[in-house]
mmCIF file of C-alpha atoms and ligand atoms in Angstrom:
data_model
loop_
_atom_site.group_PDB
_atom_site.id
_atom_site.type_symbol
_atom_site.label_atom_id
_atom_site.label_comp_id
_atom_site.label_asym_id
_atom_site.label_seq_id
_atom_site.Cartn_x
_atom_site.Cartn_y
_atom_site.Cartn_z
ATOM 1 C CA MET A 62 0.000 0.000 0.000
ATOM 2 C CA ASN A 63 1.514 3.329 -0.957
ATOM 3 C CA ALA A 64 1.175 6.633 0.897
ATOM 4 C CA ARG A 65 -1.490 7.892 -1.495
ATOM 5 C CA THR A 66 -3.735 4.892 -0.800
ATOM 6 C CA ALA A 67 -3.276 5.254 2.951
ATOM 7 C CA GLU A 68 -4.256 8.911 2.618
ATOM 8 C CA LEU A 69 -7.385 8.023 0.624
ATOM 9 C CA ILE A 70 -8.453 5.549 3.293
ATOM 10 C CA GLU A 71 -7.823 8.075 6.070
ATOM 11 C CA ARG A 72 -9.806 10.715 4.227
ATOM 12 C CA LEU A 73 -12.653 8.325 3.430
ATOM 13 C CA SER A 74 -13.014 7.312 7.069
ATOM 14 C CA ARG A 75 -12.893 10.923 8.216
ATOM 15 C CA GLU A 76 -15.110 12.571 5.589
ATOM 16 C CA HIS A 77 -17.222 9.618 4.341
ATOM 17 C CA ALA A 78 -16.715 10.898 0.825
ATOM 18 C CA LEU A 79 -14.190 10.900 -2.010
ATOM 19 C CA SER A 80 -14.245 12.214 -5.554
ATOM 20 C CA GLU A 81 -15.156 9.727 -8.258
ATOM 21 C CA ALA A 82 -11.518 9.766 -9.443
ATOM 22 C CA ASP A 83 -10.343 8.985 -5.913
ATOM 23 C CA TYR A 84 -12.836 6.104 -5.558
ATOM 24 C CA ARG A 85 -11.430 4.711 -8.760
ATOM 25 C CA ALA A 86 -7.846 5.081 -7.517
ATOM 26 C CA LEU A 87 -8.800 3.344 -4.265
ATOM 27 C CA ILE A 88 -10.447 0.459 -6.127
ATOM 28 C CA GLU A 89 -7.405 0.058 -8.343
ATOM 29 C CA ALA A 90 -5.035 0.166 -5.364
ATOM 30 C CA ARG A 91 -6.523 -2.924 -3.728
ATOM 31 C CA ASP A 92 -3.968 -5.196 -2.087
ATOM 32 C CA ASP A 93 -3.928 -7.233 1.133
ATOM 33 C CA GLU A 94 -2.696 -4.331 3.195
ATOM 34 C CA SER A 95 -5.218 -1.753 1.956
ATOM 35 C CA ALA A 96 -8.014 -4.339 2.342
ATOM 36 C CA ALA A 97 -6.963 -5.039 5.937
ATOM 37 C CA LEU A 98 -6.839 -1.339 6.806
ATOM 38 C CA LEU A 99 -10.261 -0.674 5.248
ATOM 39 C CA ALA A 100 -11.762 -3.669 7.062
ATOM 40 C CA GLU A 101 -10.317 -2.539 10.396
ATOM 41 C CA LYS A 102 -11.813 0.929 10.002
ATOM 42 C CA ALA A 103 -15.131 -0.422 8.715
ATOM 43 C CA VAL A 104 -15.494 -2.823 11.650
ATOM 44 C CA ALA A 105 -14.616 -0.064 14.114
ATOM 45 C CA VAL A 106 -17.229 2.361 12.792
ATOM 46 C CA ARG A 107 -19.895 -0.360 12.619
ATOM 47 C CA HIS A 108 -19.056 -1.302 16.205
ATOM 48 C CA GLU A 109 -19.616 2.291 17.332
ATOM 49 C CA ILE A 110 -23.112 2.280 15.839
ATOM 50 C CA TYR A 111 -24.331 -1.309 16.165
ATOM 51 C CA GLY A 112 -21.968 -2.956 18.671
ATOM 52 C CA ASP A 113 -21.699 -6.672 17.936
ATOM 53 C CA ALA A 114 -25.275 -6.961 16.634
ATOM 54 C CA VAL A 115 -26.004 -8.740 13.376
ATOM 55 C CA PHE A 116 -29.557 -8.509 12.065
ATOM 56 C CA ILE A 117 -31.360 -11.414 10.453
ATOM 57 C CA ARG A 118 -33.958 -11.108 7.732
ATOM 58 C CA GLY A 119 -36.088 -14.036 6.639
ATOM 59 C CA LEU A 120 -36.067 -14.310 2.860
ATOM 60 C CA ILE A 121 -39.197 -15.676 1.179
ATOM 61 C CA GLU A 122 -38.744 -16.219 -2.568
ATOM 62 C CA ILE A 123 -42.328 -15.825 -3.700
ATOM 63 C CA SER A 124 -42.047 -16.432 -7.469
ATOM 64 C CA ASN A 125 -39.447 -17.109 -10.138
ATOM 65 C CA ILE A 126 -41.749 -15.980 -12.934
ATOM 66 C CA CYS A 127 -40.335 -12.823 -14.496
ATOM 67 C CA LYS A 128 -41.241 -10.627 -17.433
ATOM 68 C CA ASN A 129 -37.715 -9.221 -17.633
ATOM 69 C CA ASP A 130 -34.726 -10.593 -19.461
ATOM 70 C CA CYS A 131 -31.691 -9.366 -17.516
ATOM 71 C CA LEU A 132 -28.723 -11.000 -19.203
ATOM 72 C CA TYR A 133 -27.095 -12.170 -15.951
ATOM 73 C CA CYS A 134 -30.111 -13.673 -14.220
ATOM 74 C CA GLY A 135 -31.043 -17.354 -14.170
ATOM 75 C CA ILE A 136 -34.775 -16.643 -13.906
ATOM 76 C CA ARG A 137 -34.808 -14.335 -16.947
ATOM 77 C CA ARG A 138 -37.814 -14.735 -19.217
ATOM 78 C CA SER A 139 -35.810 -16.331 -22.037
ATOM 79 C CA ASN A 140 -34.577 -19.180 -19.880
ATOM 80 C CA ALA A 141 -36.900 -21.915 -21.097
ATOM 81 C CA ASN A 142 -35.142 -24.447 -18.850
ATOM 82 C CA ALA A 143 -36.198 -22.732 -15.632
ATOM 83 C CA GLN A 144 -38.964 -24.614 -13.853
ATOM 84 C CA ARG A 145 -41.342 -21.858 -12.924
ATOM 85 C CA TYR A 146 -43.243 -21.631 -9.644
ATOM 86 C CA ARG A 147 -45.348 -19.150 -7.749
ATOM 87 C CA LEU A 148 -46.183 -19.422 -4.045
ATOM 88 C CA THR A 149 -49.805 -18.966 -3.051
ATOM 89 C CA PRO A 150 -50.676 -16.240 -0.546
ATOM 90 C CA GLU A 151 -51.347 -19.013 1.982
ATOM 91 C CA GLN A 152 -47.883 -20.483 1.416
ATOM 92 C CA ILE A 153 -46.253 -17.066 1.814
ATOM 93 C CA ILE A 154 -48.099 -16.440 5.062
ATOM 94 C CA ALA A 155 -47.195 -19.918 6.302
ATOM 95 C CA CYS A 156 -43.496 -19.157 5.624
ATOM 96 C CA ALA A 157 -43.809 -15.955 7.619
ATOM 97 C CA ALA A 158 -45.525 -17.817 10.477
ATOM 98 C CA GLU A 159 -42.754 -20.388 10.548
ATOM 99 C CA GLY A 160 -40.182 -17.583 10.488
ATOM 100 C CA HIS A 161 -41.929 -15.720 13.280
ATOM 101 C CA ALA A 162 -41.808 -18.817 15.473
ATOM 102 C CA LEU A 163 -38.076 -19.036 14.738
ATOM 103 C CA GLY A 164 -37.563 -15.453 15.950
ATOM 104 C CA PHE A 165 -37.591 -13.514 12.691
ATOM 105 C CA ARG A 166 -38.962 -9.992 12.899
ATOM 106 C CA THR A 167 -38.302 -8.959 9.300
ATOM 107 C CA PHE A 168 -39.630 -10.774 6.263
ATOM 108 C CA VAL A 169 -38.272 -10.044 2.809
ATOM 109 C CA LEU A 170 -40.631 -11.039 0.005
ATOM 110 C CA GLN A 171 -38.500 -11.327 -3.120
ATOM 111 C CA GLY A 172 -39.339 -12.476 -6.605
ATOM 112 C CA GLY A 173 -39.228 -11.968 -10.322
ATOM 113 C CA GLU A 174 -41.515 -9.363 -11.869
ATOM 114 C CA ASP A 175 -44.578 -11.594 -11.881
ATOM 115 C CA ALA A 176 -47.716 -9.722 -12.941
ATOM 116 C CA TRP A 177 -49.915 -12.159 -10.994
ATOM 117 C CA PHE A 178 -48.871 -10.271 -7.855
ATOM 118 C CA THR A 179 -51.080 -7.255 -8.390
ATOM 119 C CA ASP A 180 -51.250 -4.482 -5.822
ATOM 120 C CA ALA A 181 -54.553 -5.899 -4.546
ATOM 121 C CA ILE A 182 -53.106 -9.368 -3.959
ATOM 122 C CA LEU A 183 -49.903 -8.045 -2.394
ATOM 123 C CA CYS A 184 -51.844 -5.668 -0.147
ATOM 124 C CA GLU A 185 -53.900 -8.598 1.146
ATOM 125 C CA ILE A 186 -50.804 -10.662 1.875
ATOM 126 C CA ILE A 187 -49.057 -7.749 3.565
ATOM 127 C CA GLY A 188 -52.171 -6.851 5.544
ATOM 128 C CA GLU A 189 -52.452 -10.399 6.827
ATOM 129 C CA ILE A 190 -48.753 -10.598 7.803
ATOM 130 C CA LYS A 191 -49.004 -7.239 9.586
ATOM 131 C CA ARG A 192 -52.218 -8.254 11.389
ATOM 132 C CA ARG A 193 -50.781 -11.538 12.589
ATOM 133 C CA PHE A 194 -47.287 -10.271 13.354
ATOM 134 C CA PRO A 195 -47.567 -6.591 14.220
ATOM 135 C CA ASP A 196 -44.045 -6.541 15.655
ATOM 136 C CA CYS A 197 -42.527 -7.391 12.269
ATOM 137 C CA ALA A 198 -41.147 -5.332 9.422
ATOM 138 C CA VAL A 199 -42.031 -6.298 5.869
ATOM 139 C CA THR A 200 -39.560 -5.699 3.066
ATOM 140 C CA LEU A 201 -40.375 -6.145 -0.609
ATOM 141 C CA SER A 202 -37.905 -6.898 -3.393
ATOM 142 C CA LEU A 203 -40.161 -7.283 -6.401
ATOM 143 C CA GLY A 204 -38.531 -5.054 -8.962
ATOM 144 C CA GLU A 205 -39.794 -2.010 -10.796
ATOM 145 C CA ARG A 206 -43.373 -0.833 -10.275
ATOM 146 C CA SER A 207 -45.198 2.450 -10.735
ATOM 147 C CA ARG A 208 -45.091 5.158 -8.114
ATOM 148 C CA ASP A 209 -48.797 4.591 -7.438
ATOM 149 C CA SER A 210 -48.159 0.922 -6.845
ATOM 150 C CA TYR A 211 -45.303 1.633 -4.449
ATOM 151 C CA LYS A 212 -47.568 4.070 -2.620
ATOM 152 C CA ARG A 213 -50.393 1.541 -2.268
ATOM 153 C CA LEU A 214 -47.997 -1.094 -0.939
ATOM 154 C CA PHE A 215 -46.513 1.394 1.502
ATOM 155 C CA ASP A 216 -49.992 2.330 2.708
ATOM 156 C CA ALA A 217 -50.716 -1.377 3.202
ATOM 157 C CA GLY A 218 -47.858 -1.475 5.700
ATOM 158 C CA VAL A 219 -44.652 -2.295 3.814
ATOM 159 C CA ASP A 220 -41.664 -0.807 5.610
ATOM 160 C CA ARG A 221 -38.729 -1.313 3.279
ATOM 161 C CA TYR A 222 -37.939 -1.962 -0.379
ATOM 162 C CA LEU A 223 -34.831 -3.507 -1.893
ATOM 163 C CA LEU A 224 -34.099 -2.604 -5.487
ATOM 164 C CA ARG A 225 -30.502 -2.950 -6.495
ATOM 165 C CA HIS A 226 -29.583 -0.240 -8.970
ATOM 166 C CA GLU A 227 -27.287 -2.926 -10.547
ATOM 167 C CA THR A 228 -24.850 -0.318 -11.908
ATOM 168 C CA ALA A 229 -24.738 3.468 -11.720
ATOM 169 C CA ASP A 230 -23.194 3.701 -15.186
ATOM 170 C CA PRO A 231 -25.893 3.948 -17.899
ATOM 171 C CA ASP A 232 -23.647 2.406 -20.580
ATOM 172 C CA HIS A 233 -22.822 -0.514 -18.325
ATOM 173 C CA TYR A 234 -26.521 -0.862 -17.490
ATOM 174 C CA ALA A 235 -27.293 -1.153 -21.205
ATOM 175 C CA ARG A 236 -24.827 -4.039 -21.550
ATOM 176 C CA LEU A 237 -26.412 -6.008 -18.705
ATOM 177 C CA HIS A 238 -30.033 -5.532 -19.746
ATOM 178 C CA PRO A 239 -32.146 -5.752 -22.889
ATOM 179 C CA ALA A 240 -33.099 -2.521 -24.650
ATOM 180 C CA SER A 241 -36.603 -2.789 -23.179
ATOM 181 C CA MET A 242 -35.243 -2.042 -19.710
ATOM 182 C CA SER A 243 -34.101 1.401 -18.708
ATOM 183 C CA PHE A 244 -31.540 2.761 -16.319
ATOM 184 C CA ASP A 245 -33.613 5.900 -15.865
ATOM 185 C CA ASN A 246 -36.693 3.960 -14.819
ATOM 186 C CA ARG A 247 -34.743 1.937 -12.250
ATOM 187 C CA MET A 248 -33.353 5.146 -10.756
ATOM 188 C CA ARG A 249 -36.835 6.720 -10.870
ATOM 189 C CA CYS A 250 -38.076 3.796 -8.798
ATOM 190 C CA LEU A 251 -35.419 4.325 -6.125
ATOM 191 C CA TYR A 252 -36.226 8.028 -5.794
ATOM 192 C CA ASP A 253 -39.986 7.346 -5.728
ATOM 193 C CA LEU A 254 -39.540 4.752 -2.988
ATOM 194 C CA ARG A 255 -37.498 7.208 -0.951
ATOM 195 C CA ALA A 256 -40.031 10.034 -1.459
ATOM 196 C CA ILE A 257 -42.928 7.803 -0.384
ATOM 197 C CA GLY A 258 -41.223 7.050 2.908
ATOM 198 C CA TYR A 259 -39.763 3.565 2.545
ATOM 199 C CA GLN A 260 -36.426 2.549 3.967
ATOM 200 C CA VAL A 261 -34.706 1.913 0.656
ATOM 201 C CA GLY A 262 -31.970 -0.498 -0.397
ATOM 202 C CA CYS A 263 -29.894 -0.233 -3.556
ATOM 203 C CA GLY A 264 -26.892 -2.309 -4.584
ATOM 204 C CA PHE A 265 -24.963 -4.008 -7.329
ATOM 205 C CA MET A 266 -23.081 -7.127 -8.331
ATOM 206 C CA VAL A 267 -19.314 -7.192 -8.005
ATOM 207 C CA GLY A 268 -17.460 -8.416 -11.088
ATOM 208 C CA SER A 269 -20.444 -8.343 -13.435
ATOM 209 C CA PRO A 270 -19.528 -8.532 -17.131
ATOM 210 C CA PHE A 271 -18.173 -5.259 -18.559
ATOM 211 C CA GLN A 272 -17.790 -3.737 -15.092
ATOM 212 C CA THR A 273 -14.793 -1.396 -14.884
ATOM 213 C CA SER A 274 -13.245 0.394 -11.935
ATOM 214 C CA ALA A 275 -14.702 3.594 -13.426
ATOM 215 C CA ALA A 276 -18.200 2.067 -13.277
ATOM 216 C CA LEU A 277 -17.629 0.891 -9.704
ATOM 217 C CA ALA A 278 -16.487 4.403 -8.783
ATOM 218 C CA LYS A 279 -19.851 5.647 -10.072
ATOM 219 C CA ASP A 280 -21.612 3.059 -7.884
ATOM 220 C CA LEU A 281 -19.747 4.343 -4.843
ATOM 221 C CA LYS A 282 -20.489 7.976 -5.696
ATOM 222 C CA PHE A 283 -24.154 7.090 -6.128
ATOM 223 C CA ILE A 284 -24.195 5.395 -2.716
ATOM 224 C CA GLU A 285 -22.515 8.449 -1.181
ATOM 225 C CA ASP A 286 -25.154 10.757 -2.700
ATOM 226 C CA PHE A 287 -28.235 8.561 -2.253
ATOM 227 C CA ARG A 288 -27.321 7.350 1.240
ATOM 228 C CA PRO A 289 -29.452 4.189 1.096
ATOM 229 C CA ASP A 290 -30.742 2.611 4.303
ATOM 230 C CA MET A 291 -29.647 -0.794 2.994
ATOM 231 C CA CYS A 292 -27.133 -1.788 0.348
ATOM 232 C CA GLY A 293 -26.961 -5.285 -1.147
ATOM 233 C CA ILE A 294 -23.754 -6.238 -2.872
ATOM 234 C CA GLY A 295 -22.533 -9.682 -3.797
ATOM 235 C CA PRO A 296 -20.346 -11.257 -6.431
ATOM 236 C CA PHE A 297 -21.743 -11.863 -9.899
ATOM 237 C CA ILE A 298 -21.909 -15.631 -10.452
ATOM 238 C CA PRO A 299 -22.641 -16.996 -13.931
ATOM 239 C CA HIS A 300 -25.751 -19.059 -14.562
ATOM 240 C CA HIS A 301 -25.429 -21.826 -17.140
ATOM 241 C CA ASP A 302 -28.642 -20.914 -18.989
ATOM 242 C CA THR A 303 -27.851 -17.224 -19.585
ATOM 243 C CA PRO A 304 -25.780 -15.344 -22.198
ATOM 244 C CA PHE A 305 -23.151 -14.774 -19.488
ATOM 245 C CA ARG A 306 -22.646 -18.503 -18.851
ATOM 246 C CA ASP A 307 -18.926 -18.405 -19.734
ATOM 247 C CA ARG A 308 -18.053 -15.302 -17.766
ATOM 248 C CA LEU A 309 -15.903 -15.309 -14.662
ATOM 249 C CA ALA A 310 -17.517 -14.833 -11.273
ATOM 250 C CA GLY A 311 -16.743 -11.777 -9.155
ATOM 251 C CA THR A 312 -14.139 -12.367 -6.472
ATOM 252 C CA LEU A 313 -14.360 -12.697 -2.732
ATOM 253 C CA GLU A 314 -11.543 -10.195 -2.240
ATOM 254 C CA GLU A 315 -13.075 -7.439 -4.325
ATOM 255 C CA THR A 316 -16.484 -7.915 -2.705
ATOM 256 C CA LEU A 317 -15.000 -7.676 0.794
ATOM 257 C CA TYR A 318 -13.033 -4.574 -0.186
ATOM 258 C CA LEU A 319 -16.178 -2.866 -1.478
ATOM 259 C CA LEU A 320 -18.183 -3.867 1.614
ATOM 260 C CA SER A 321 -15.607 -2.080 3.771
ATOM 261 C CA ILE A 322 -15.627 1.009 1.550
ATOM 262 C CA ILE A 323 -19.439 1.194 1.590
ATOM 263 C CA ARG A 324 -19.484 0.914 5.401
ATOM 264 C CA LEU A 325 -17.083 3.879 5.547
ATOM 265 C CA ILE A 326 -19.058 5.928 3.019
ATOM 266 C CA HIS A 327 -22.289 5.526 4.956
ATOM 267 C CA PRO A 328 -21.596 4.170 8.455
ATOM 268 C CA PRO A 329 -25.201 3.346 9.510
ATOM 269 C CA VAL A 330 -26.040 1.414 6.334
ATOM 270 C CA LEU A 331 -27.539 -2.057 6.761
ATOM 271 C CA LEU A 332 -25.175 -4.194 4.743
ATOM 272 C CA PRO A 333 -25.892 -7.874 4.146
ATOM 273 C CA ALA A 334 -23.312 -10.609 3.852
ATOM 274 C CA THR A 335 -25.166 -12.147 0.915
ATOM 275 C CA THR A 336 -25.916 -15.698 -0.143
ATOM 276 C CA ALA A 337 -23.847 -15.089 -3.301
ATOM 277 C CA LEU A 338 -20.844 -14.290 -1.094
ATOM 278 C CA GLY A 339 -21.439 -17.548 0.768
ATOM 279 C CA THR A 340 -21.659 -19.337 -2.584
ATOM 280 C CA ILE A 341 -18.235 -18.296 -3.913
ATOM 281 C CA HIS A 342 -16.476 -19.154 -0.644
ATOM 282 C CA PRO A 343 -17.536 -21.507 2.185
ATOM 283 C CA GLU A 344 -16.842 -18.777 4.760
ATOM 284 C CA GLY A 345 -17.775 -15.876 2.508
ATOM 285 C CA ARG A 346 -20.517 -14.565 4.777
ATOM 286 C CA GLU A 347 -18.342 -14.712 7.899
ATOM 287 C CA LYS A 348 -15.631 -12.843 6.009
ATOM 288 C CA GLY A 349 -18.279 -10.344 4.928
ATOM 289 C CA LEU A 350 -19.124 -9.627 8.572
ATOM 290 C CA LEU A 351 -15.424 -9.176 9.324
ATOM 291 C CA ALA A 352 -15.204 -6.657 6.464
ATOM 292 C CA GLY A 353 -18.106 -4.516 7.722
ATOM 293 C CA ALA A 354 -21.401 -6.255 6.869
ATOM 294 C CA ASN A 355 -24.072 -6.519 9.605
ATOM 295 C CA VAL A 356 -27.046 -8.384 8.129
ATOM 296 C CA VAL A 357 -27.618 -12.011 7.152
ATOM 297 C CA MET A 358 -30.646 -13.297 5.299
ATOM 298 C CA PRO A 359 -31.512 -16.934 5.970
ATOM 299 C CA ASN A 360 -33.870 -18.565 3.508
ATOM 300 C CA LEU A 361 -37.456 -19.183 4.662
ATOM 301 C CA SER A 362 -38.809 -20.358 1.301
ATOM 302 C CA PRO A 363 -40.460 -23.791 1.158
ATOM 303 C CA VAL A 364 -37.685 -26.327 0.543
ATOM 304 C CA GLN A 365 -39.424 -27.752 -2.532
ATOM 305 C CA VAL A 366 -39.059 -24.470 -4.497
ATOM 306 C CA ARG A 367 -35.659 -23.331 -3.309
ATOM 307 C CA LYS A 368 -33.654 -24.874 -6.124
ATOM 308 C CA GLN A 369 -35.971 -23.243 -8.637
ATOM 309 C CA TYR A 370 -35.152 -19.726 -7.442
ATOM 310 C CA GLU A 371 -31.814 -20.111 -9.161
ATOM 311 C CA LEU A 372 -30.415 -16.685 -10.016
ATOM 312 C CA TYR A 373 -26.918 -18.161 -10.455
ATOM 313 C CA ASP A 374 -25.236 -21.565 -10.371
ATOM 314 C CA ASN A 375 -24.510 -23.538 -7.185
ATOM 315 C CA LYS A 376 -26.594 -21.331 -4.900
ATOM 316 C CA ILE A 377 -26.193 -22.511 -1.298
ATOM 317 C CA CYS A 378 -28.863 -23.267 1.330
ATOM 318 C CA THR A 379 -31.276 -24.824 -1.138
ATOM 319 C CA GLY A 380 -31.687 -28.091 0.771
ATOM 320 C CA ASP A 381 -32.084 -26.905 4.347
ATOM 321 C CA GLU A 382 -35.274 -26.406 6.308
ATOM 322 C CA SER A 383 -35.825 -22.838 7.557
ATOM 323 C CA ALA A 384 -34.944 -23.831 11.120
ATOM 324 C CA GLN A 385 -31.666 -25.355 9.924
ATOM 325 C CA CYS A 386 -30.830 -22.214 7.933
ATOM 326 C CA ARG A 387 -31.522 -20.041 10.938
ATOM 327 C CA ARG A 388 -29.366 -22.183 13.263
ATOM 328 C CA CYS A 389 -26.555 -22.505 10.736
ATOM 329 C CA LEU A 390 -26.332 -18.762 10.214
ATOM 330 C CA GLU A 391 -26.518 -18.029 13.928
ATOM 331 C CA ALA A 392 -23.582 -20.403 14.503
ATOM 332 C CA ARG A 393 -21.614 -18.730 11.703
ATOM 333 C CA VAL A 394 -22.279 -15.273 13.149
ATOM 334 C CA GLU A 395 -21.209 -16.375 16.632
ATOM 335 C CA ARG A 396 -18.082 -18.105 15.363
ATOM 336 C CA VAL A 397 -16.681 -14.757 14.236
ATOM 337 C CA GLY A 398 -17.617 -13.038 17.509
ATOM 338 C CA TYR A 399 -20.943 -11.407 16.745
ATOM 339 C CA ARG A 400 -24.471 -11.864 18.054
ATOM 340 C CA VAL A 401 -27.710 -12.347 16.160
ATOM 341 C CA VAL A 402 -30.409 -9.936 17.251
ATOM 342 C CA THR A 403 -34.004 -10.675 16.506
ATOM 343 C CA ASP A 404 -35.662 -7.260 16.723
ATOM 344 C CA ARG A 405 -36.780 -5.479 13.555
ATOM 345 C CA GLY A 406 -33.333 -3.983 13.145
ATOM 346 C CA ASP A 407 -34.265 -0.637 11.623
ATOM 347 C CA VAL A 408 -31.493 1.552 10.310
ATOM 348 C CA LYS A 409 -29.944 3.913 12.846
ATOM 349 C CA LYS A 410 -30.495 7.386 11.495
ATOM 350 C CA SER A 411 -27.296 9.365 11.262
ATOM 351 C CA PRO A 412 -26.921 13.128 11.348
ATOM 352 C CA SER A 413 -27.268 14.652 7.914
ATOM 353 C CA LYS A 414 -24.195 15.045 5.791
ATOM 354 C CA ALA A 415 -24.115 18.782 6.468
ATOM 355 C CA GLN A 416 -23.813 18.169 10.199
ATOM 356 C CA GLN A 417 -21.014 15.640 9.952
HETATM 357 N N1 SAH B 275 -36.840 -8.883 -9.522
HETATM 358 C C1 SAH B 275 -36.257 -8.249 -8.358
HETATM 359 C C2 SAH B 275 -35.348 -9.180 -7.592
HETATM 360 C C3 SAH B 275 -34.139 -9.558 -8.390
HETATM 361 S S1 SAH B 275 -33.160 -10.868 -7.732
HETATM 362 C C4 SAH B 275 -35.558 -6.990 -8.782
HETATM 363 O O1 SAH B 275 -35.552 -6.671 -9.962
HETATM 364 O O2 SAH B 275 -35.056 -6.286 -7.928
HETATM 365 C C5 SAH B 275 -32.125 -9.973 -6.630
HETATM 366 C C6 SAH B 275 -30.737 -9.628 -7.131
HETATM 367 O O3 SAH B 275 -30.006 -10.782 -7.476
HETATM 368 C C7 SAH B 275 -30.653 -8.791 -8.380
HETATM 369 O O4 SAH B 275 -30.930 -7.457 -8.102
HETATM 370 C C8 SAH B 275 -29.227 -9.032 -8.858
HETATM 371 O O5 SAH B 275 -28.341 -8.007 -8.420
HETATM 372 C C9 SAH B 275 -28.870 -10.372 -8.191
HETATM 373 N N2 SAH B 275 -28.513 -11.371 -9.213
HETATM 374 C C10 SAH B 275 -29.220 -11.739 -10.303
HETATM 375 N N3 SAH B 275 -28.512 -12.597 -11.056
HETATM 376 C C11 SAH B 275 -27.329 -12.785 -10.438
HETATM 377 C C12 SAH B 275 -26.142 -13.535 -10.744
HETATM 378 N N4 SAH B 275 -26.047 -14.248 -11.851
HETATM 379 N N5 SAH B 275 -25.117 -13.479 -9.857
HETATM 380 C C13 SAH B 275 -25.204 -12.756 -8.724
HETATM 381 N N6 SAH B 275 -26.276 -12.005 -8.406
HETATM 382 C C14 SAH B 275 -27.331 -12.017 -9.255
#
């Protein structure tokens, strides 16, 4: 690590901001020493805000039917080999009930963009979950919808929405998605969600095809400006039935490095150690926590559909019952010295940038 890199890391941890050119220089300067220094600072600042708490979110994968054709995704519309499924409202509520009994207080309903889940149907499901489990937060991760739709879902009780921006570089976005999808609409969604009052999560894949350090620098600048409540990042992993089947996966090291940087950019952010990180390395999620992450998301989907929600190859945790997933992740969290907390785990609001 040279003096310039050390100075960038010092400045980032002091000011929580860098220029786009400096983010790029920091990304390009990654080595073991700079990664260790970033992780040390990231863990320290997370400890100040959250202590040794790690939040768990129960993930319910409600449908793998999708109208979109994202080039990287295993459940893209063009993948005729995907065995499609859709959970019934009763199944979704049963997953939440099982999760509640296991101590979960946040449920994340994620799925492809499946038009069967109209606002009316989703509002009923959300209403029922909120009635039965009033101490729980509900998070949706169902892709792009209209502002009116987001508003109706919010009014039905949804607390949070995860919508990875995927890349903050419009040219890169166009190489990952078909022409029918638009960067501007995805960004519009994030700003609408924020304006409506949701806690909002953005994020991106690390090592996706055509990603450059300049594009990653834009992602970091976007995160600095948008200040998301949550930020999901994980390595890109190829899926054998997509156009990116022969691409290389993102690396553990780069993902950990970016987790630490994101923690320093926005200290209170809720940052998951993702399933994709656990897929590229057997201790990927533990390493994620040690780099600055503070959320894990055990799978609560019915075991019989888990393999079908295959965004990428070799996804882990597809054979375990929810209770096993919960116990396994708790043991992993404790092994690296942290503690699973079962409250809703809302983001800690930080003073505004101007006050820092
Ligand atoms: N339809 C929802 C949920 C998408 S799946 C939406 O549009 O938000 C959740 C995330 O999985 C995506 O945002 C993407 O970043 C990630 N993902 C998809 N394919 C992947 C792959 N091949 N490797 C790693 N992550 C992938």
